Amino acid sequence: MTAADLLGVSIGNLWRMKLRTFLTLSGVIIAVGAFVAMLSFGAGNRRTFNEQAESLGLFQTMHVYPAENEEGEGPFLDAAALESLAALPGVRLAYPFQGVDVTVRTADSVFTAEAQALPAEAARTRMYTRLAAGTPPGDDQAKEALVTEEFLDMAGIGLPDSALGLSLIVEARRAVLDSAMIHALDDPDGERGRRLAEVRVDSLLDPGYRRRVLRREAGDAAARFLDGFLNARETVRDTLTVSGVLRSDGPRRLRIPPLLIPEGAARRFEDGFFAEDPAELFVALRRGALFDGPRRPGPSYAQITLDLDPRASHAAVGDSIRALGFRAFSYAERFAEMRRFFFYFDLALAAVGMVALVTASLGIVNTMVMSISERRREIGVLKSLGADDRDIRVLFLVESAVIGVVGSLAGIGFGWLVARIASFAARLYMEREGLPAADLFATPLWLSAIALAIGLAVSLLAGSYPAARAARVDPVEALRSE
């Protein structure tokens, strides 16, 4: 028999057993549909992550952090470090992350927000060009600000366009040593004078008495010093105009402060003698270097962001950063780990889908075995007319393949439909919860091709036993029994 004859006979046999064929096909369709829908979920998540990372330019971004040794000391991320990092091969731009809490006053509201200095060059990178409205600040000295959609929520502004041109009064309090020293020496209530007047001069020769007096006065001076350092801070104020609104849809680690200020204007809000964290003050006190000034000539940064050349090796840049004594974080390196996670995630989903396919294959075996019992006379006639065992085996395998191909094609369509419905429901839920809407399901062509190949392979494997059994039918016994 030719291939066309085999295909025609097989379809005719399946058509004669409509109900049984329909039920068998239904099992294959549901199994392949489940396989496609599950892997569509993995493919959709991977595609969403890739698109988000590409749109934000994360694969060309690396973050640098200070690294401390066991003694809690290490090189600062200061201006010198910024210059060294910018000079590394493969680095196109290096800019600091210097967050500071500020009070923002608008015509209608007053609230506290985190602000970050944003150099003009950094504002032109992909990370800061995802604008919902307006443009970034013109240059480092511009009295303008770039705000995020999170800032609009704080200010009670609905539409991004409504924020453009909005005047902001930005205030920050700086911790300076002068105020602390004034508080330590000041005696507004005269209590220190009264204590000194009560000191018995003749008893100062007694070491115990002298020690108690010195401890009391030193403790009082330290308390006043800390109170002045923490509470009597200098207030810095500036007026800025909103020039643009940045979309707030990045990953959590990439969270951008609500207020972005040009680098020149932001310098006014940076801390003074010591950092905002009083721990640095205690370190200076412990080292006996309180009046030596800060250990660095300028401000230090909690983080420096590097914009890399797309051709640069992240591993080489990371090694160079670690050689300078800092820690490095790269989304590209983290993505390599996530690809491994997605691989195992897809394997787990495929394993669940394969269980359904194996179950469906049992239906094919059952259908074909029952077909042998009902078609023994047909098999006997075919063999008496010259068909050999191979022809009979191929005939049953073709019938299994037809079930597999038709069921797989319909199952791919069914799985695609289920994935679309689930994706639509997920988007509605995310929008209702105020989350950035993302398409969590995707059915690429490679997935459809794999589903078709697996469906066909499982069907042929399931039909191999009935085909072998049909090929062993004795034509004489088959015709005699009928």
CSV table of C-alpha atoms in Angstrom, one decimal:
chain,number,residue,atom,x,y,z
A,1,MET,CA,0.0,0.0,0.0
A,2,THR,CA,1.1,3.5,-0.7
A,3,ALA,CA,1.3,6.2,1.9
A,4,ALA,CA,-2.0,7.8,0.6
A,5,ASP,CA,-3.7,4.3,0.8
A,6,LEU,CA,-2.5,3.9,4.4
A,7,LEU,CA,-3.7,7.3,5.4
A,8,GLY,CA,-7.1,6.9,3.7
A,9,VAL,CA,-7.7,3.4,5.2
A,10,SER,CA,-6.6,4.7,8.7
A,11,ILE,CA,-8.9,7.7,8.5
A,12,GLY,CA,-11.8,5.5,7.3
A,13,ASN,CA,-11.3,3.1,10.2
A,14,LEU,CA,-11.2,5.9,12.7
A,15,TRP,CA,-14.3,7.5,11.2
A,16,ARG,CA,-16.3,4.2,11.5
A,17,MET,CA,-15.6,4.3,15.3
A,18,LYS,CA,-16.7,8.0,15.8
A,19,LEU,CA,-17.5,7.9,19.5
A,20,ARG,CA,-14.5,6.0,20.5
A,21,THR,CA,-12.2,8.1,18.3
A,22,PHE,CA,-13.8,11.3,19.7
A,23,LEU,CA,-13.2,10.2,23.3
A,24,THR,CA,-9.6,9.2,22.6
A,25,LEU,CA,-9.0,12.5,20.8
A,26,SER,CA,-10.5,14.4,23.7
A,27,GLY,CA,-8.0,12.8,26.1
A,28,VAL,CA,-5.1,13.8,23.8
A,29,ILE,CA,-6.5,17.3,23.3
A,30,ILE,CA,-6.8,17.9,27.1
A,31,ALA,CA,-3.4,16.5,27.8
A,32,VAL,CA,-1.6,18.5,25.1
A,33,GLY,CA,-3.6,21.6,26.1
A,34,ALA,CA,-2.5,21.3,29.7
A,35,PHE,CA,1.1,20.8,28.5
A,36,VAL,CA,1.0,23.9,26.4
A,37,ALA,CA,-0.8,26.0,29.0
A,38,MET,CA,1.7,25.1,31.7
A,39,LEU,CA,4.8,25.8,29.6
A,40,SER,CA,3.1,29.0,28.3
A,41,PHE,CA,3.2,30.3,31.9
A,42,GLY,CA,6.9,29.6,32.2
A,43,ALA,CA,7.6,31.2,28.7
A,44,GLY,CA,5.5,34.2,29.5
A,45,ASN,CA,7.3,34.9,32.8
A,46,ARG,CA,10.6,34.6,31.1
A,47,ARG,CA,9.6,36.9,28.2
A,48,THR,CA,8.2,39.5,30.6
A,49,PHE,CA,11.4,39.5,32.7
A,50,ASN,CA,13.5,39.8,29.5
A,51,GLU,CA,11.5,42.6,28.1
A,52,GLN,CA,11.5,44.5,31.4
A,53,ALA,CA,15.2,44.1,31.8
A,54,GLU,CA,15.8,45.2,28.2
A,55,SER,CA,13.6,48.2,28.5
A,56,LEU,CA,15.3,49.4,31.6
A,57,GLY,CA,18.8,48.7,30.3
A,58,LEU,CA,19.5,46.4,33.2
A,59,PHE,CA,21.8,44.2,31.2
A,60,GLN,CA,24.1,47.2,30.8
A,61,THR,CA,23.8,48.3,34.5
A,62,MET,CA,26.0,47.3,37.4
A,63,HIS,CA,25.8,48.5,41.0
A,64,VAL,CA,28.8,49.0,43.3
A,65,TYR,CA,28.6,49.0,47.1
A,66,PRO,CA,31.2,49.5,49.9
A,67,ALA,CA,32.7,46.3,51.2
A,68,GLU,CA,33.8,46.2,54.9
A,69,ASN,CA,36.4,43.9,56.5
A,70,GLU,CA,36.0,42.1,59.8
A,71,GLU,CA,37.0,45.3,61.6
A,72,GLY,CA,34.1,47.1,59.9
A,73,GLU,CA,36.4,49.2,57.8
A,74,GLY,CA,36.9,49.5,54.1
A,75,PRO,CA,37.3,52.0,51.3
A,76,PHE,CA,34.7,54.6,50.9
A,77,LEU,CA,32.6,55.1,47.8
A,78,ASP,CA,33.7,58.8,47.4
A,79,ALA,CA,34.7,61.1,44.6
A,80,ALA,CA,38.0,59.3,44.1
A,81,ALA,CA,36.3,55.9,43.9
A,82,LEU,CA,33.8,57.3,41.5
A,83,GLU,CA,36.7,58.5,39.3
A,84,SER,CA,38.4,55.1,39.5
A,85,LEU,CA,35.2,53.2,38.6
A,86,ALA,CA,34.5,55.5,35.7
A,87,ALA,CA,38.0,54.8,34.3
A,88,LEU,CA,37.5,51.0,34.2
A,89,PRO,CA,37.4,49.4,30.8
A,90,GLY,CA,33.9,48.8,29.6
A,91,VAL,CA,32.3,51.5,31.8
A,92,ARG,CA,30.6,54.3,29.9
A,93,LEU,CA,29.2,56.2,32.8
A,94,ALA,CA,29.5,56.1,36.6
A,95,TYR,CA,27.2,58.1,38.9
A,96,PRO,CA,26.4,58.0,42.6
A,97,PHE,CA,23.3,57.1,44.4
A,98,GLN,CA,23.0,59.5,47.3
A,99,GLY,CA,19.5,59.3,48.9
A,100,VAL,CA,18.4,61.9,51.4
A,101,ASP,CA,15.1,62.5,53.1
A,102,VAL,CA,13.5,65.8,52.3
A,103,THR,CA,10.3,67.6,53.1
A,104,VAL,CA,8.3,68.6,50.0
A,105,ARG,CA,5.8,71.5,50.0
A,106,THR,CA,3.4,72.0,47.2
A,107,ALA,CA,0.4,74.4,47.0
A,108,ASP,CA,-1.8,71.7,48.4
A,109,SER,CA,0.2,69.3,50.5
A,110,VAL,CA,3.3,68.8,52.7
A,111,PHE,CA,5.0,65.4,52.9
A,112,THR,CA,8.3,63.7,53.3
A,113,ALA,CA,10.0,61.9,50.4
A,114,GLU,CA,13.3,60.4,49.5
A,115,ALA,CA,15.3,62.4,47.0
A,116,GLN,CA,18.3,61.4,44.9
A,117,ALA,CA,20.9,63.4,43.0
A,118,LEU,CA,20.7,62.6,39.2
A,119,PRO,CA,23.6,63.7,37.0
A,120,ALA,CA,22.5,65.0,33.5
A,121,GLU,CA,24.4,62.2,31.8
A,122,ALA,CA,22.6,59.6,33.8
A,123,ALA,CA,19.2,61.1,33.0
A,124,ARG,CA,19.8,60.2,29.4
A,125,THR,CA,20.3,56.5,30.1
A,126,ARG,CA,17.5,54.0,29.3
A,127,MET,CA,16.7,53.7,33.0
A,128,TYR,CA,15.6,57.3,33.3
A,129,THR,CA,14.0,57.9,29.9
A,130,ARG,CA,10.8,55.9,30.6
A,131,LEU,CA,8.8,59.0,31.0
A,132,ALA,CA,5.0,59.2,31.5
A,133,ALA,CA,5.2,62.9,30.8
A,134,GLY,CA,7.6,65.8,30.3
A,135,THR,CA,11.4,65.7,30.0
A,136,PRO,CA,14.4,65.2,32.3
A,137,PRO,CA,16.1,68.2,33.9
A,138,GLY,CA,18.1,70.2,31.3
A,139,ASP,CA,21.5,70.2,33.1
A,140,ASP,CA,23.1,69.7,36.5
A,141,GLN,CA,22.4,73.2,37.6
A,142,ALA,CA,18.8,73.4,36.5
A,143,LYS,CA,16.2,74.3,39.1
A,144,GLU,CA,14.1,71.4,38.0
A,145,ALA,CA,13.1,68.0,39.3
A,146,LEU,CA,12.1,64.6,37.8
A,147,VAL,CA,9.4,62.8,39.9
A,148,THR,CA,8.0,59.3,39.7
A,149,GLU,CA,4.4,58.1,39.7
A,150,GLU,CA,4.9,57.2,43.4
A,151,PHE,CA,5.6,60.9,44.0
A,152,LEU,CA,2.3,61.8,42.3
A,153,ASP,CA,0.5,59.5,44.7
A,154,MET,CA,2.1,61.3,47.7
A,155,ALA,CA,1.2,64.7,46.3
A,156,GLY,CA,-2.4,63.6,45.5
A,157,ILE,CA,-1.9,64.3,41.7
A,158,GLY,CA,-3.9,62.0,39.4
A,159,LEU,CA,-2.5,62.6,35.9
A,160,PRO,CA,1.3,62.9,35.1
A,161,ASP,CA,0.6,65.8,32.8
A,162,SER,CA,-0.9,67.7,35.7
A,163,ALA,CA,2.4,67.6,37.6
A,164,LEU,CA,4.4,69.4,34.8
A,165,GLY,CA,5.4,72.9,35.9
A,166,LEU,CA,4.4,72.2,39.5
A,167,SER,CA,6.5,74.3,41.9
A,168,LEU,CA,8.1,72.3,44.8
A,169,ILE,CA,9.7,73.8,47.9
A,170,VAL,CA,12.2,71.1,49.0
A,171,GLU,CA,13.7,71.2,52.5
A,172,ALA,CA,16.4,69.1,54.2
A,173,ARG,CA,17.9,69.2,57.6
A,174,ARG,CA,21.7,68.7,57.8
A,175,ALA,CA,23.6,67.3,60.7
A,176,VAL,CA,26.5,69.6,61.5
A,177,LEU,CA,29.1,69.5,64.3
A,178,ASP,CA,28.8,73.2,65.1
A,179,SER,CA,25.3,72.8,66.5
A,180,ALA,CA,26.4,69.9,68.6
A,181,MET,CA,29.4,71.8,70.0
A,182,ILE,CA,27.1,74.8,70.8
A,183,HIS,CA,24.7,72.6,72.7
A,184,ALA,CA,27.6,70.9,74.6
A,185,LEU,CA,28.9,74.3,75.8
A,186,ASP,CA,25.6,76.1,76.2
A,187,ASP,CA,24.0,76.3,79.7
A,188,PRO,CA,20.7,78.0,79.2
A,189,ASP,CA,19.1,77.0,82.5
A,190,GLY,CA,22.2,77.7,84.6
A,191,GLU,CA,22.2,74.1,85.9
A,192,ARG,CA,25.9,73.6,85.1
A,193,GLY,CA,26.8,76.8,86.9
A,194,ARG,CA,24.9,75.7,90.0
A,195,ARG,CA,26.7,72.4,90.0
A,196,LEU,CA,30.1,74.0,89.6
A,197,ALA,CA,29.3,76.4,92.4
A,198,GLU,CA,28.5,73.5,94.6
A,199,VAL,CA,31.9,71.8,94.0
A,200,ARG,CA,34.0,71.6,97.1
A,201,VAL,CA,37.3,73.0,96.0
A,202,ASP,CA,39.1,71.6,99.0
A,203,SER,CA,37.8,68.1,98.2
A,204,LEU,CA,39.2,68.1,94.7
A,205,LEU,CA,42.5,66.8,96.1
A,206,ASP,CA,40.6,63.6,96.9
A,207,PRO,CA,40.9,61.3,93.8
A,208,GLY,CA,37.5,59.7,94.4
A,209,TYR,CA,35.6,63.0,94.6
A,210,ARG,CA,37.5,64.5,91.7
A,211,ARG,CA,36.6,61.4,89.5
A,212,ARG,CA,32.9,61.6,90.4
A,213,VAL,CA,32.7,65.3,89.5
A,214,LEU,CA,34.5,64.8,86.2
A,215,ARG,CA,32.3,61.8,85.2
A,216,ARG,CA,29.1,63.8,86.0
A,217,GLU,CA,30.2,66.8,83.9
A,218,ALA,CA,31.6,64.7,81.0
A,219,GLY,CA,28.3,62.7,80.9
A,220,ASP,CA,26.3,65.9,80.8
A,221,ALA,CA,28.4,67.4,78.1
A,222,ALA,CA,28.1,64.2,76.0
A,223,ALA,CA,24.3,64.2,76.3
A,224,ARG,CA,24.1,67.8,75.3
A,225,PHE,CA,26.5,67.2,72.4
A,226,LEU,CA,24.4,64.3,71.0
A,227,ASP,CA,21.2,66.2,71.5
A,228,GLY,CA,22.6,69.1,69.4
A,229,PHE,CA,23.9,66.8,66.8
A,230,LEU,CA,20.7,64.8,66.3
A,231,ASN,CA,18.0,67.5,66.8
A,232,ALA,CA,19.5,71.0,66.2
A,233,ARG,CA,20.2,70.6,62.5
A,234,GLU,CA,20.6,73.2,59.8
A,235,THR,CA,17.7,73.6,57.4
A,236,VAL,CA,18.4,73.9,53.7
A,237,ARG,CA,15.6,75.0,51.3
A,238,ASP,CA,15.3,75.2,47.5
A,239,THR,CA,12.5,75.7,45.0
A,240,LEU,CA,12.3,73.4,42.0
A,241,THR,CA,9.9,72.9,39.1
A,242,VAL,CA,8.7,69.5,38.0
A,243,SER,CA,10.0,69.0,34.4
A,244,GLY,CA,9.0,65.3,33.9
A,245,VAL,CA,7.3,62.2,35.4
A,246,LEU,CA,9.1,58.9,35.4
A,247,ARG,CA,7.2,55.6,35.3
A,248,SER,CA,7.5,53.5,38.5
A,249,ASP,CA,7.4,50.0,37.0
A,250,GLY,CA,10.9,48.7,37.6
A,251,PRO,CA,12.0,45.7,39.7
A,252,ARG,CA,12.1,46.0,43.5
A,253,ARG,CA,15.9,46.2,43.8
A,254,LEU,CA,15.8,49.0,41.2
A,255,ARG,CA,13.4,51.1,43.2
A,256,ILE,CA,14.0,54.7,42.2
A,257,PRO,CA,13.4,57.4,44.9
A,258,PRO,CA,10.2,59.5,44.2
A,259,LEU,CA,12.2,62.8,43.7
A,260,LEU,CA,15.2,63.1,41.4
A,261,ILE,CA,17.1,66.4,41.6
A,262,PRO,CA,19.9,67.6,39.3
A,263,GLU,CA,23.3,66.9,40.8
A,264,GLY,CA,24.3,70.6,41.3
A,265,ALA,CA,21.1,71.4,43.2
A,266,ALA,CA,21.2,68.2,45.2
A,267,ARG,CA,24.7,69.1,46.7
A,268,ARG,CA,22.9,71.7,48.9
A,269,PHE,CA,20.9,68.9,50.5
A,270,GLU,CA,23.8,66.6,51.3
A,271,ASP,CA,24.8,66.1,54.9
A,272,GLY,CA,27.4,68.2,56.5
A,273,PHE,CA,30.3,67.1,58.7
A,274,PHE,CA,29.0,63.5,59.3
A,275,ALA,CA,26.6,61.3,57.6
A,276,GLU,CA,22.9,61.0,58.5
A,277,ASP,CA,23.7,57.8,60.3
A,278,PRO,CA,25.0,58.7,63.8
A,279,ALA,CA,27.0,55.5,63.8
A,280,GLU,CA,29.8,57.3,62.0
A,281,LEU,CA,29.9,59.9,64.8
A,282,PHE,CA,30.3,57.1,67.4
A,283,VAL,CA,33.1,55.5,65.2
A,284,ALA,CA,34.9,58.9,65.2
A,285,LEU,CA,34.5,59.2,69.0
A,286,ARG,CA,35.9,55.7,69.5
A,287,ARG,CA,38.8,56.4,67.3
A,288,GLY,CA,39.5,59.7,69.0
A,289,ALA,CA,39.2,61.5,65.7
A,290,LEU,CA,36.1,63.6,66.4
A,291,PHE,CA,37.8,66.9,65.6
A,292,ASP,CA,39.9,65.5,62.8
A,293,GLY,CA,37.0,66.0,60.4
A,294,PRO,CA,35.6,63.2,58.2
A,295,ARG,CA,37.9,60.5,57.0
A,296,ARG,CA,37.2,61.5,53.4
A,297,PRO,CA,37.6,64.9,51.6
A,298,GLY,CA,34.0,64.8,50.2
A,299,PRO,CA,30.7,63.0,50.6
A,300,SER,CA,30.6,59.2,50.4
A,301,TYR,CA,27.8,57.3,48.7
A,302,ALA,CA,25.8,54.3,49.6
A,303,GLN,CA,25.9,53.0,46.0
A,304,ILE,CA,27.4,53.9,42.6
A,305,THR,CA,25.7,52.8,39.4
A,306,LEU,CA,27.7,51.9,36.3
A,307,ASP,CA,26.4,52.1,32.8
A,308,LEU,CA,28.3,49.5,30.8
A,309,ASP,CA,29.2,49.2,27.2
A,310,PRO,CA,27.0,46.4,25.7
A,311,ARG,CA,30.1,44.6,24.5
A,312,ALA,CA,31.8,44.7,27.9
A,313,SER,CA,32.3,41.6,29.9
A,314,HIS,CA,30.4,41.8,33.2
A,315,ALA,CA,32.6,39.3,34.8
A,316,ALA,CA,35.8,41.3,33.9
A,317,VAL,CA,34.2,44.6,35.2
A,318,GLY,CA,33.0,42.8,38.4
A,319,ASP,CA,36.5,41.4,39.0
A,320,SER,CA,38.0,44.9,38.5
A,321,ILE,CA,35.5,46.4,41.0
A,322,ARG,CA,36.3,43.7,43.6
A,323,ALA,CA,40.0,44.4,43.1
A,324,LEU,CA,39.3,48.0,44.2
A,325,GLY,CA,37.8,46.7,47.4
A,326,PHE,CA,34.1,47.1,46.6
A,327,ARG,CA,31.2,44.8,46.1
A,328,ALA,CA,29.4,44.5,42.7
A,329,PHE,CA,25.9,43.5,41.7
A,330,SER,CA,25.0,42.9,38.1
A,331,TYR,CA,21.6,42.1,36.7
A,332,ALA,CA,23.2,40.2,33.8
A,333,GLU,CA,25.0,37.8,36.3
A,334,ARG,CA,21.8,37.5,38.3
A,335,PHE,CA,19.9,36.8,35.1
A,336,ALA,CA,22.2,33.8,34.4
A,337,GLU,CA,21.1,32.4,37.7
A,338,MET,CA,17.4,33.1,36.9
A,339,ARG,CA,17.8,31.3,33.6
A,340,ARG,CA,18.8,28.3,35.5
A,341,PHE,CA,15.7,28.7,37.7
A,342,PHE,CA,13.4,29.1,34.7
A,343,PHE,CA,14.9,26.0,33.2
A,344,TYR,CA,14.0,23.9,36.2
A,345,PHE,CA,10.7,25.6,36.5
A,346,ASP,CA,9.9,24.7,32.9
A,347,LEU,CA,11.0,21.1,33.5
A,348,ALA,CA,8.6,20.9,36.5
A,349,LEU,CA,5.7,22.2,34.4
A,350,ALA,CA,6.6,19.9,31.5
A,351,ALA,CA,6.7,16.9,33.9
A,352,VAL,CA,3.2,17.7,35.1
A,353,GLY,CA,2.1,18.0,31.5
A,354,MET,CA,3.8,14.7,30.6
A,355,VAL,CA,1.7,12.9,33.2
A,356,ALA,CA,-1.4,14.0,31.4
A,357,LEU,CA,0.1,12.9,28.1
A,358,VAL,CA,0.9,9.5,29.5
A,359,THR,CA,-2.6,9.1,30.8
A,360,ALA,CA,-4.0,10.0,27.3
A,361,SER,CA,-1.7,7.5,25.7
A,362,LEU,CA,-3.4,4.7,27.7
A,363,GLY,CA,-6.6,5.8,26.0
A,364,ILE,CA,-4.9,5.3,22.6
A,365,VAL,CA,-3.7,1.9,23.6
A,366,ASN,CA,-7.1,0.9,24.8
A,367,THR,CA,-8.7,2.1,21.6
A,368,MET,CA,-6.3,0.3,19.3
A,369,VAL,CA,-6.4,-3.0,21.2
A,370,MET,CA,-10.2,-3.0,21.0
A,371,SER,CA,-9.9,-2.2,17.3
A,372,ILE,CA,-7.8,-5.4,16.8
A,373,SER,CA,-10.5,-7.5,18.4
A,374,GLU,CA,-13.2,-6.0,16.2
A,375,ARG,CA,-11.1,-6.1,13.0
A,376,ARG,CA,-9.6,-9.5,13.0
A,377,ARG,CA,-11.5,-10.5,9.8
A,378,GLU,CA,-10.3,-7.3,8.1
A,379,ILE,CA,-6.7,-8.1,9.1
A,380,GLY,CA,-7.2,-11.7,7.8
A,381,VAL,CA,-8.5,-10.5,4.5
A,382,LEU,CA,-5.7,-8.0,4.1
A,383,LYS,CA,-3.1,-10.7,4.8
A,384,SER,CA,-4.8,-13.1,2.4
A,385,LEU,CA,-4.6,-10.4,-0.3
A,386,GLY,CA,-0.9,-10.1,0.1
A,387,ALA,CA,-0.4,-7.7,3.0
A,388,ASP,CA,2.5,-8.7,5.2
A,389,ASP,CA,3.1,-8.1,9.0
A,390,ARG,CA,4.9,-4.9,8.3
A,391,ASP,CA,1.9,-3.5,6.3
A,392,ILE,CA,-0.5,-4.3,9.2
A,393,ARG,CA,1.9,-2.8,11.8
A,394,VAL,CA,2.3,0.4,9.7
A,395,LEU,CA,-1.5,0.6,9.2
A,396,PHE,CA,-2.1,0.6,13.0
A,397,LEU,CA,0.8,3.0,13.6
A,398,VAL,CA,-0.7,5.4,11.1
A,399,GLU,CA,-4.0,5.3,12.9
A,400,SER,CA,-2.2,6.1,16.1
A,401,ALA,CA,-0.3,8.9,14.4
A,402,VAL,CA,-3.5,10.4,13.0
A,403,ILE,CA,-4.9,10.5,16.5
A,404,GLY,CA,-1.7,12.0,17.8
A,405,VAL,CA,-1.4,14.7,15.1
A,406,VAL,CA,-5.1,15.7,15.1
A,407,GLY,CA,-5.2,15.7,18.9
A,408,SER,CA,-2.0,17.6,19.3
A,409,LEU,CA,-3.0,20.3,16.8
A,410,ALA,CA,-6.4,20.7,18.5
A,411,GLY,CA,-4.6,20.6,21.9
A,412,ILE,CA,-2.2,23.4,21.0
A,413,GLY,CA,-5.2,25.5,20.1
A,414,PHE,CA,-7.0,24.6,23.3
A,415,GLY,CA,-3.9,25.3,25.4
A,416,TRP,CA,-3.4,28.7,23.6
A,417,LEU,CA,-7.0,29.6,24.4
A,418,VAL,CA,-6.6,28.6,28.1
A,419,ALA,CA,-3.4,30.6,28.3
A,420,ARG,CA,-5.1,33.7,26.7
A,421,ILE,CA,-8.0,33.5,29.2
A,422,ALA,CA,-5.7,33.1,32.2
A,423,SER,CA,-3.5,35.9,31.0
A,424,PHE,CA,-6.5,38.2,30.6
A,425,ALA,CA,-7.7,37.4,34.1
A,426,ALA,CA,-4.3,38.0,35.5
A,427,ARG,CA,-4.0,41.4,33.9
A,428,LEU,CA,-7.4,42.4,35.2
A,429,TYR,CA,-6.4,41.3,38.7
A,430,MET,CA,-3.1,43.2,38.5
A,431,GLU,CA,-4.8,46.4,37.3
A,432,ARG,CA,-7.4,46.1,40.0
A,433,GLU,CA,-4.6,45.8,42.7
A,434,GLY,CA,-2.7,48.7,41.2
A,435,LEU,CA,0.2,46.5,39.9
A,436,PRO,CA,1.9,47.0,36.6
A,437,ALA,CA,0.0,44.8,34.1
A,438,ALA,CA,2.1,42.1,32.5
A,439,ASP,CA,1.4,39.3,30.1
A,440,LEU,CA,2.2,36.2,32.2
A,441,PHE,CA,1.5,33.6,29.4
A,442,ALA,CA,3.2,33.3,26.0
A,443,THR,CA,2.9,30.5,23.4
A,444,PRO,CA,5.8,30.8,21.1
A,445,LEU,CA,6.2,28.7,17.9
A,446,TRP,CA,8.9,26.6,19.4
A,447,LEU,CA,6.5,25.5,22.2
A,448,SER,CA,3.8,24.6,19.6
A,449,ALA,CA,6.4,22.6,17.6
A,450,ILE,CA,7.6,20.7,20.8
A,451,ALA,CA,4.0,20.0,21.8
A,452,LEU,CA,3.2,18.6,18.3
A,453,ALA,CA,6.4,16.5,18.3
A,454,ILE,CA,5.8,15.1,21.8
A,455,GLY,CA,2.1,14.4,21.0
A,456,LEU,CA,3.0,12.5,17.9
A,457,ALA,CA,5.8,10.6,19.6
A,458,VAL,CA,3.6,9.6,22.6
A,459,SER,CA,0.9,8.4,20.2
A,460,LEU,CA,3.3,6.3,18.1
A,461,LEU,CA,4.7,4.8,21.3
A,462,ALA,CA,1.2,4.1,22.6
A,463,GLY,CA,0.3,2.5,19.2
A,464,SER,CA,3.4,0.3,18.9
A,465,TYR,CA,2.1,-2.5,21.2
A,466,PRO,CA,-1.4,-2.7,19.5
A,467,ALA,CA,0.4,-2.6,16.0
A,468,ALA,CA,2.7,-5.4,17.0
A,469,ARG,CA,-0.2,-7.4,18.3
A,470,ALA,CA,-2.2,-6.8,15.1
A,471,ALA,CA,0.7,-7.9,13.0
A,472,ARG,CA,0.8,-11.3,14.7
A,473,VAL,CA,-2.8,-12.1,13.9
A,474,ASP,CA,-3.0,-15.4,11.9
A,475,PRO,CA,-5.1,-14.8,8.8
A,476,VAL,CA,-6.4,-18.4,8.6
A,477,GLU,CA,-7.6,-18.3,12.2
A,478,ALA,CA,-9.0,-14.9,11.7
A,479,LEU,CA,-11.1,-15.8,8.7
A,480,ARG,CA,-12.1,-19.2,10.2
A,481,SER,CA,-13.3,-17.6,13.4
A,482,GLU,CA,-15.4,-15.2,11.4
